C-alpha cells in the first residue's frame, strides 16, 4: 500500500468511518465474514492510570498504553475531548511498530497547544491499516484528567484540651471534618499520633462524598492506650489520580498533675539517711518547684505532719506570672522548730485541677549520738604496732566515724554498714585513741578515749606456762631486724624445734603446737627457748628464756 493510499484510508476513518465501523469483537468485518488477523491484538490495548493528574507532584503524572500487533500495521492514535470532534493531541502519527515486540507509549496530558489540558474525560482513538491486506482497525478508550484534589478541613476538636478524670468525665473527644470537591470514589482518612501512639480513626457512618463528618476518638479515654500526651490529629483526602490534601490539629490529653523537685534541702546528699529522710539541726526554708510539661500550675499547698498533728499551708510562688513551672521558697523557720521527724506532703494543681504530689521527711536533730562500740576491748599494752579492732554503729543515725590516735591524720570513715573492721598504726609508747560519731544532722559525739601503749622493748614475750596454740614472740625494738632464728632445746641440750624468718619486722611471732618437725608431741617439762636476732648493719642480739610445757 502506498503512503497516499494510507492517508486516504485514515482520512476516511476520521471523517465518517466511525459510524459504519465502530466494530466490536461480536461485529463482523464489513468486507468479509471473518475478523482481521490483528483485531484481537489491537482490541487488547492495556491502559495504565486511566485517571491521571499531570500536576508535577510525581504521582500518576501520565496515562500509559501497551499493545502487540501480529503483522505490520500503520497506526495512528489521537485524543479528543469526550463528546467533541476536536483533536487536542496526536500520540502516534502513522507509525508502523515492530510486530515482534510490545508497542508502548504514554500521554502526559499536554495537548498540541503545549498546555496541560483541563480536567475532564477524553477519548483516545486507535486507528490502523494492515500493510499486507489493507484491513482497517478501529478502537477507542476513555481516560480522565483530574488535577483537582478533594479538600478536607478539620473544623474542630471537641474538647481539644482533654482531662477525662476531672473536666470531661465520660466524654469522648470528637474531630469534626468538612470534605469538599470530592467524588464517591475518593477516600478520607484520619489518624491520631503521639509519642507512643499512631492509630487510625474511623469516620462515623463512613465516607459518602462532600459534607461534614464526625470522627469519634473512642479509645482516647482509655489511659493504657492513650497516656498523658500532646497528640497530633491528621486528616487526609485523596482520589484515584493521586491528588490529596492534608489538614492537622492537636488534642492535649491531660492525666498527670505537676511533678515536684526540691533544690533545698535535698541538695545536700550528706544529710540523707538510708531511708530517704533528711537530717538537719535547723531548717529555715524549703526551695523547690512544681512542674507540668504543658499546663499552667496555678496552686501549691503543703501538709506538715508532726507528733500526730497536721498543719496545712498555702505555698506562694516566687514568680509573679504563673507558668508550667511553679517555683516557691517556703519559710518554715517558725513551723519546724521541735526536734523529731516532720513529714511534708506537697500538692500542686494545674489548670484542669489535676493534682500531683511530692514529699519530704525532715528530721530536726540537735542531740549528738553515742560514740561507736569498739570490740574487742583495746589492750592497755601491746607488742603489736598495728592495732586491729571492729567498729559497730547505728547506720540509721550515724553518717560518719572519726578515729584518731597513733600515727597519721585522723580517719574520717563514711558509714555504709553497721559493723566493719579497721586498724590504726601505733607510735612507740603511749597512744591516746579517740573514737567519735557524726550523725546525719552533723552532730558530733563526745569522744570515747583510752590509752594504748606500744611496748617496743627488746626481748622475748613468751608465756612461762606454754600451752598448745600459743606463740613465741620476739620484739626487736624500734629498728626492724633482718633475720630471726629461734631454737627450742630440751634440758639435755637436744634440739626439739627450729623457727626462722627473714622478713624485715619489729615483732616476729612463731606459733607452736608443741610438736616436733616430724609431728610428734613433745613431753611436758622444761625447755629452753634460744633466739638470735640479726640486723641489717650486721649486729646481733641473743635472748634465752626457760618455759614449761603444760598440757
XYZ file of C-alpha atoms in Angstrom:
551
model
C 0.000 0.000 0.000
C 1.327 3.367 -0.979
C 1.583 6.223 1.550
C -1.100 8.148 -0.332
C -3.457 5.218 -0.012
C -2.750 5.013 3.728
C -3.556 8.670 4.210
C -6.810 8.311 2.225
C -7.861 5.402 4.433
C -7.092 7.294 7.641
C -8.958 10.371 6.442
C -11.893 8.165 5.650
C -11.758 6.636 9.148
C -11.533 10.019 10.854
C -14.295 11.638 8.769
C -17.054 9.089 8.808
C -15.994 5.533 9.208
C -16.778 5.650 12.903
C -20.475 5.415 12.186
C -20.064 2.425 9.927
C -17.055 0.796 11.584
C -17.487 1.006 15.332
C -16.629 -2.642 15.392
C -16.616 -4.896 18.453
C -15.404 -8.483 18.785
C -19.026 -9.532 18.127
C -19.391 -7.391 14.917
C -18.369 -8.967 11.516
C -15.884 -7.129 9.326
C -17.531 -5.001 6.631
C -15.626 -6.713 3.779
C -15.907 -10.349 4.846
C -17.310 -12.749 7.463
C -14.012 -13.000 9.350
C -12.236 -10.734 11.811
C -8.902 -9.165 10.793
C -5.919 -11.200 11.896
C -4.685 -8.334 14.072
C -8.096 -7.473 15.509
C -7.725 -9.393 18.768
C -4.306 -7.932 19.492
C -5.458 -4.418 18.654
C -8.550 -4.729 20.843
C -6.405 -5.826 23.816
C -4.912 -2.396 24.416
C -3.868 -2.181 28.063
C -4.311 1.187 29.760
C -2.395 2.079 32.929
C -3.587 5.017 35.075
C -6.707 5.841 33.012
C -7.353 8.553 35.633
C -4.199 10.647 35.936
C -3.092 14.038 37.236
C -0.399 15.881 35.263
C 0.291 18.363 38.065
C 4.032 17.725 38.649
C 3.519 16.117 42.074
C 5.211 12.911 40.922
C 2.078 10.756 41.367
C 0.188 9.342 38.352
C 1.537 12.006 36.019
C 0.813 10.081 32.783
C -1.553 7.533 31.263
C 0.227 4.641 29.510
C -0.858 2.329 26.679
C 0.512 -1.024 25.514
C -0.460 -3.243 22.541
C 1.074 -6.016 20.447
C 0.448 -6.439 16.686
C 0.813 -9.678 14.741
C 1.772 -8.028 11.458
C 2.930 -4.697 10.086
C 0.209 -2.117 10.672
C 0.123 1.624 10.142
C -1.105 3.050 13.467
C -2.497 6.481 14.324
C -3.616 7.496 17.853
C -5.230 10.826 18.699
C -7.099 12.350 21.672
C -10.367 14.276 21.647
C -12.479 15.668 24.489
C -15.291 13.272 25.216
C -18.285 14.063 23.002
C -16.337 16.612 20.907
C -14.672 16.113 17.483
C -11.664 18.397 18.009
C -8.294 16.640 18.334
C -6.289 18.052 21.214
C -3.280 15.735 20.931
C -1.762 13.289 18.444
C 0.016 10.491 20.314
C 1.024 8.283 17.342
C 1.274 9.614 13.773
C 1.284 6.937 11.007
C 3.775 4.625 12.722
C 4.436 1.018 11.768
C 5.536 -0.604 15.088
C 7.627 -3.752 15.120
C 5.046 -6.554 15.393
C 7.504 -8.748 17.296
C 7.601 -6.557 20.434
C 5.039 -4.803 22.611
C 4.331 -1.285 21.466
C 4.042 1.198 24.367
C 3.518 4.935 24.585
C 2.003 7.439 27.031
C 0.285 10.805 27.289
C 1.317 13.438 29.832
C -1.871 15.468 29.389
C -0.183 18.117 27.236
C -2.066 18.971 24.062
C -0.949 20.246 20.664
C -1.058 23.754 22.149
C 1.754 22.732 24.560
C -0.594 23.209 27.540
C -1.915 20.760 30.106
C -5.489 20.044 29.135
C -8.247 20.891 31.618
C -9.920 18.404 33.942
C -12.362 16.128 32.158
C -12.949 12.930 30.228
C -11.076 12.270 26.970
C -11.446 9.736 24.173
C -8.302 8.077 22.855
C -8.907 6.753 19.321
C -6.733 3.996 17.867
C -6.898 3.669 14.039
C -4.843 1.259 11.924
C -4.470 -0.308 8.457
C -2.608 -3.583 7.951
C 0.115 -3.211 5.343
C -0.290 -6.604 3.691
C -4.101 -6.840 3.283
C -5.278 -3.308 3.930
C -7.520 -4.363 6.817
C -8.825 -1.343 8.719
C -8.733 -1.339 12.541
C -10.503 0.984 14.934
C -10.719 1.168 18.762
C -11.444 3.783 21.449
C -10.522 4.034 25.121
C -11.682 6.563 27.719
C -9.229 8.352 30.061
C -9.675 11.184 32.534
C -7.525 14.154 33.558
C -8.074 15.054 37.214
C -5.799 17.596 38.899
C -8.386 18.809 41.406
C -7.878 17.268 44.821
C -10.700 16.641 47.271
C -10.398 19.083 50.161
C -10.557 18.089 53.830
C -10.648 20.605 56.685
C -10.630 19.921 60.422
C -13.309 22.254 61.753
C -12.823 21.472 65.442
C -11.554 19.012 68.030
C -14.055 18.922 70.863
C -12.746 19.042 73.539
C -9.246 19.964 72.412
C -7.805 20.165 75.937
C -8.993 16.894 77.360
C -8.897 15.945 81.061
C -11.140 12.868 81.261
C -10.784 12.414 85.028
C -11.807 15.939 86.024
C -13.179 18.350 83.413
C -14.595 15.796 80.982
C -15.563 12.573 82.801
C -17.261 10.180 80.400
C -16.710 12.414 77.346
C -15.230 11.051 74.102
C -13.275 13.616 72.034
C -14.747 14.187 68.572
C -12.978 15.517 65.465
C -15.281 17.463 63.132
C -14.356 17.462 59.403
C -15.613 19.125 56.222
C -14.955 17.489 52.824
C -15.474 19.307 49.508
C -14.611 18.870 45.791
C -14.785 15.098 46.237
C -16.236 12.136 44.396
C -17.613 8.945 45.843
C -14.520 7.023 44.753
C -12.284 9.321 46.812
C -11.045 8.418 50.264
C -10.712 10.248 53.601
C -8.526 9.031 56.485
C -7.910 10.371 59.995
C -5.003 9.441 62.301
C -4.096 10.364 65.864
C -0.352 10.326 66.600
C 1.551 10.689 69.897
C 4.939 9.731 71.280
C 3.789 6.104 71.684
C 0.604 6.039 69.547
C -0.127 6.035 65.810
C -3.701 4.884 65.299
C -6.305 5.394 62.549
C -9.761 6.701 63.470
C -12.973 5.873 61.612
C -15.473 8.367 60.223
C -18.879 7.900 61.828
C -21.086 6.369 59.111
C -18.268 6.096 56.588
C -17.405 8.389 53.652
C -20.230 9.433 51.303
C -18.945 12.448 49.387
C -18.949 16.146 50.168
C -20.228 17.131 53.583
C -19.454 17.379 57.293
C -18.301 14.362 59.278
C -17.674 13.428 62.915
C -14.752 11.210 63.854
C -15.003 9.945 67.475
C -11.803 9.005 69.331
C -13.462 6.138 71.160
C -10.250 4.809 72.716
C -8.984 8.191 73.950
C -10.384 7.825 77.496
C -8.507 4.546 77.971
C -5.361 5.585 79.816
C -3.350 2.482 78.878
C -3.808 3.152 75.150
C -3.579 6.944 75.183
C -1.375 8.182 78.053
C -0.906 11.794 79.099
C 0.489 13.416 75.939
C 0.019 16.083 73.259
C -1.401 14.316 70.181
C -1.356 15.343 66.508
C -4.539 14.666 64.533
C -4.098 14.441 60.756
C -6.887 14.258 58.172
C -6.098 13.340 54.550
C -8.337 13.225 51.461
C -7.216 11.573 48.198
C -8.531 10.468 44.826
C -7.658 7.821 42.243
C -5.391 10.234 40.361
C -3.112 10.660 43.357
C -4.346 14.158 44.265
C -4.524 14.735 48.007
C -4.917 17.387 50.696
C -3.957 17.296 54.357
C -5.063 19.171 57.453
C -3.999 18.801 61.076
C -4.982 19.772 64.602
C -3.958 18.861 68.155
C -5.502 17.076 71.108
C -3.955 17.652 74.535
C -4.819 14.774 76.838
C -4.117 15.677 80.452
C -3.936 12.886 83.016
C -0.954 13.789 85.216
C -0.649 16.651 87.652
C 2.515 18.629 88.454
C 5.728 16.871 89.489
C 7.825 18.207 92.380
C 11.556 18.778 92.678
C 13.474 20.307 95.600
C 16.675 22.333 95.418
C 16.974 22.772 99.155
C 17.357 20.958 101.479
C 17.586 17.967 99.118
C 20.775 19.289 97.507
C 22.878 18.156 100.497
C 23.198 14.400 99.961
C 25.289 14.046 103.134
C 22.125 14.725 105.163
C 20.115 11.863 103.630
C 19.876 8.645 105.639
C 19.337 5.175 104.102
C 15.539 5.521 104.420
C 15.497 8.770 102.392
C 14.927 11.160 105.294
C 16.923 14.393 105.596
C 18.521 15.377 108.903
C 19.271 18.946 109.964
C 19.989 20.861 113.099
C 17.870 23.760 111.789
C 15.727 24.319 108.651
C 14.732 27.855 107.725
C 13.314 27.374 104.204
C 12.404 24.844 101.527
C 13.140 25.780 97.909
C 11.566 23.801 95.075
C 9.260 23.756 92.070
C 6.101 22.061 90.835
C 6.367 21.456 87.079
C 3.856 20.367 84.437
C 5.114 19.809 80.885
C 2.237 21.519 79.034
C -0.133 23.103 81.531
C -0.049 26.054 83.879
C 0.424 25.181 87.544
C -1.815 27.557 89.491
C -1.518 26.484 93.152
C 0.653 24.547 95.613
C -0.019 23.639 99.240
C 1.796 21.605 101.872
C 0.628 19.468 104.782
C 3.164 19.206 107.636
C 2.610 16.245 109.971
C 4.434 16.109 113.310
C 3.658 14.262 116.565
C 0.125 13.416 115.424
C -0.809 16.946 114.347
C -1.057 18.247 110.766
C -0.627 21.835 109.634
C -1.799 22.935 106.157
C -0.023 25.845 104.485
C -0.590 27.577 101.123
C 2.738 27.944 99.302
C 3.102 31.312 97.495
C 5.003 31.319 94.166
C 8.314 33.130 93.723
C 7.366 34.345 90.222
C 4.517 36.805 89.674
C 3.472 35.196 86.375
C 2.156 31.651 86.555
C 3.516 29.170 84.038
C 4.183 25.460 83.651
C 6.811 25.771 86.437
C 5.628 26.999 89.839
C 8.724 27.991 91.831
C 8.488 28.518 95.571
C 10.624 29.384 98.585
C 8.702 28.318 101.685
C 9.711 29.896 105.020
C 9.487 27.128 107.657
C 11.613 28.731 110.369
C 8.583 29.019 112.659
C 6.978 25.727 111.579
C 9.920 23.339 112.001
C 11.359 24.026 115.425
C 10.895 20.888 117.519
C 13.329 18.002 117.311
C 11.947 14.943 115.576
C 10.664 13.802 112.162
C 8.447 16.222 110.208
C 6.595 14.677 107.248
C 5.839 17.209 104.474
C 3.487 16.383 101.580
C 3.301 18.983 98.795
C 0.272 19.071 96.455
C 0.140 21.055 93.198
C -2.803 21.669 90.848
C -2.767 22.531 87.142
C -5.435 24.451 85.249
C -7.546 21.302 84.838
C -7.421 20.750 88.637
C -5.312 17.646 88.170
C -3.074 17.167 91.190
C 0.492 15.954 91.643
C 2.316 15.247 94.867
C 5.835 15.254 96.256
C 7.058 14.500 99.752
C 9.929 15.140 102.126
C 10.706 13.936 105.614
C 12.883 16.385 107.540
C 14.404 15.258 110.822
C 15.449 18.040 113.187
C 18.225 16.729 115.408
C 20.473 18.762 117.673
C 21.448 15.911 120.015
C 24.721 14.027 119.367
C 24.593 10.231 119.271
C 26.761 7.820 121.261
C 30.327 7.062 120.136
C 30.948 3.795 118.292
C 31.329 0.465 120.083
C 34.866 -0.948 119.696
C 35.429 -4.709 120.004
C 37.354 -6.460 121.365
C 38.266 -4.036 124.170
C 41.527 -2.333 123.325
C 44.606 -3.551 125.292
C 46.388 -1.218 127.667
C 49.767 -2.528 126.478
C 50.588 -4.314 123.223
C 53.642 -5.593 121.486
C 51.896 -5.202 118.078
C 52.425 -1.995 116.095
C 49.150 -2.461 114.152
C 46.073 -2.102 116.343
C 43.133 -4.007 114.837
C 39.518 -3.738 116.002
C 35.854 -3.844 114.934
C 33.606 -0.756 114.845
C 29.823 -1.038 115.406
C 27.383 1.871 114.875
C 23.677 2.534 114.250
C 23.610 3.024 110.473
C 20.166 4.674 110.606
C 21.569 7.502 112.727
C 25.316 7.667 112.044
C 26.795 9.061 108.838
C 30.498 9.062 109.742
C 33.015 7.711 112.277
C 36.165 9.632 113.261
C 39.093 7.563 114.619
C 42.244 9.275 115.896
C 45.403 8.172 117.683
C 48.704 6.588 116.729
C 50.429 7.816 113.588
C 48.961 9.749 110.683
C 45.911 12.060 110.458
C 42.504 11.025 111.837
C 40.450 8.542 109.790
C 37.088 10.007 108.735
C 35.053 6.991 107.658
C 31.653 7.241 105.873
C 29.322 4.610 107.283
C 27.796 2.125 104.835
C 27.312 -0.925 107.099
C 26.567 -1.409 110.787
C 29.818 -3.232 111.550
C 33.214 -3.027 109.878
C 36.863 -3.831 110.685
C 39.548 -1.157 110.917
C 43.127 -0.677 112.101
C 45.490 2.085 113.188
C 49.288 2.177 113.235
C 50.648 2.905 116.719
C 53.571 5.094 117.635
C 56.127 3.768 120.152
C 54.987 4.353 123.713
C 51.570 5.698 124.817
C 48.916 6.334 122.131
C 45.733 8.239 123.035
C 42.990 6.597 120.973
C 39.805 8.577 120.244
C 36.508 7.374 118.720
C 33.606 9.662 117.688
C 30.423 9.505 115.571
C 28.907 12.177 113.318
C 25.158 11.847 112.703
C 23.290 12.906 109.532
C 22.479 16.292 111.037
C 26.178 16.982 111.647
C 26.161 16.473 115.429
C 29.493 15.086 116.756
C 29.504 12.747 119.750
C 31.670 13.132 122.813
C 34.933 11.287 122.180
C 35.420 7.843 123.692
C 39.158 7.771 124.580
C 41.699 5.400 126.062
C 45.478 4.973 126.051
C 47.191 2.058 124.337
C 50.931 1.610 124.943
C 53.003 0.044 122.207
C 55.839 -1.657 124.081
C 58.876 -1.516 121.820
C 61.252 -3.090 124.368
C 63.720 -5.719 123.076
C 63.307 -9.319 124.237
C 61.054 -12.349 124.294
C 57.342 -12.278 125.063
C 56.588 -15.922 125.906
C 54.156 -17.394 128.463
C 56.132 -19.237 131.131
C 53.455 -21.939 131.115
C 53.306 -22.704 127.405
C 50.189 -24.420 126.077
C 49.320 -25.697 122.594
C 48.421 -22.888 120.169
C 50.396 -20.181 121.937
C 53.231 -18.260 120.250
C 56.845 -17.324 120.740
C 57.058 -13.542 120.209
C 60.367 -11.778 119.541
C 60.451 -7.979 119.990
C 63.425 -6.239 118.350
C 62.681 -2.657 119.434
C 62.031 0.269 117.107
C 64.524 -0.792 114.399
C 63.444 -3.610 112.074
C 65.607 -6.737 112.072
C 66.829 -8.652 109.023
C 66.645 -12.240 110.274
C 65.431 -14.049 113.381
C 66.358 -17.638 114.358
C 64.527 -19.454 117.191
C 65.610 -22.819 118.640
C 63.721 -24.811 121.253
C 66.054 -27.110 123.251
C 65.319 -29.883 125.753
C 67.008 -29.780 129.175
C 69.594 -32.270 127.909
C 70.558 -29.839 125.133
C 68.924 -31.732 122.266
C 67.168 -29.672 119.530
C 63.393 -30.010 119.606
C 62.163 -27.370 117.125
C 63.521 -24.554 114.933
C 61.753 -21.413 113.616
C 63.168 -18.605 111.480
C 62.069 -15.653 109.354
C 63.972 -13.245 107.093
C 61.304 -10.540 106.687
C 62.010 -7.021 107.955
C 59.874 -6.602 111.083
C 59.753 -5.107 114.539
C 57.816 -8.027 116.020
C 58.150 -11.686 114.994
C 55.568 -14.231 116.016
C 56.047 -18.027 115.786
C 53.044 -20.180 116.780
C 53.992 -23.581 118.250
C 51.659 -26.522 118.584
C 54.092 -28.394 120.883
C 55.161 -30.910 118.243
C 58.490 -31.855 116.682
C 59.125 -31.293 112.939
C 58.015 -34.904 112.431
C 54.707 -34.114 114.136
C 55.365 -35.987 117.405
C 54.073 -34.255 120.578
C 56.778 -33.112 122.986
C 56.688 -34.176 126.617
C 55.625 -31.928 129.432
C 58.513 -30.313 131.239
C 61.113 -27.581 130.952
C 62.511 -26.267 127.629
C 64.968 -23.554 126.703
C 63.998 -21.014 124.012
C 67.127 -19.571 122.373
C 66.859 -16.635 119.935
C 69.340 -14.870 117.651
C 68.358 -11.526 116.023
C 70.466 -10.195 113.144
C 70.150 -6.548 111.961
C 70.902 -5.046 108.530
C 74.157 -3.473 109.781
C 75.489 -6.888 110.892
C 74.769 -6.512 114.612
C 73.249 -9.393 116.517
C 71.173 -9.801 119.705
C 70.709 -13.076 121.539
C 67.957 -13.941 124.025
C 67.030 -17.042 126.008
C 64.199 -17.992 128.313
C 63.042 -21.135 130.118
C 59.431 -22.234 129.644
C 57.385 -25.111 131.000
C 55.291 -27.140 128.571
C 51.993 -27.997 130.179
C 49.106 -29.853 128.554
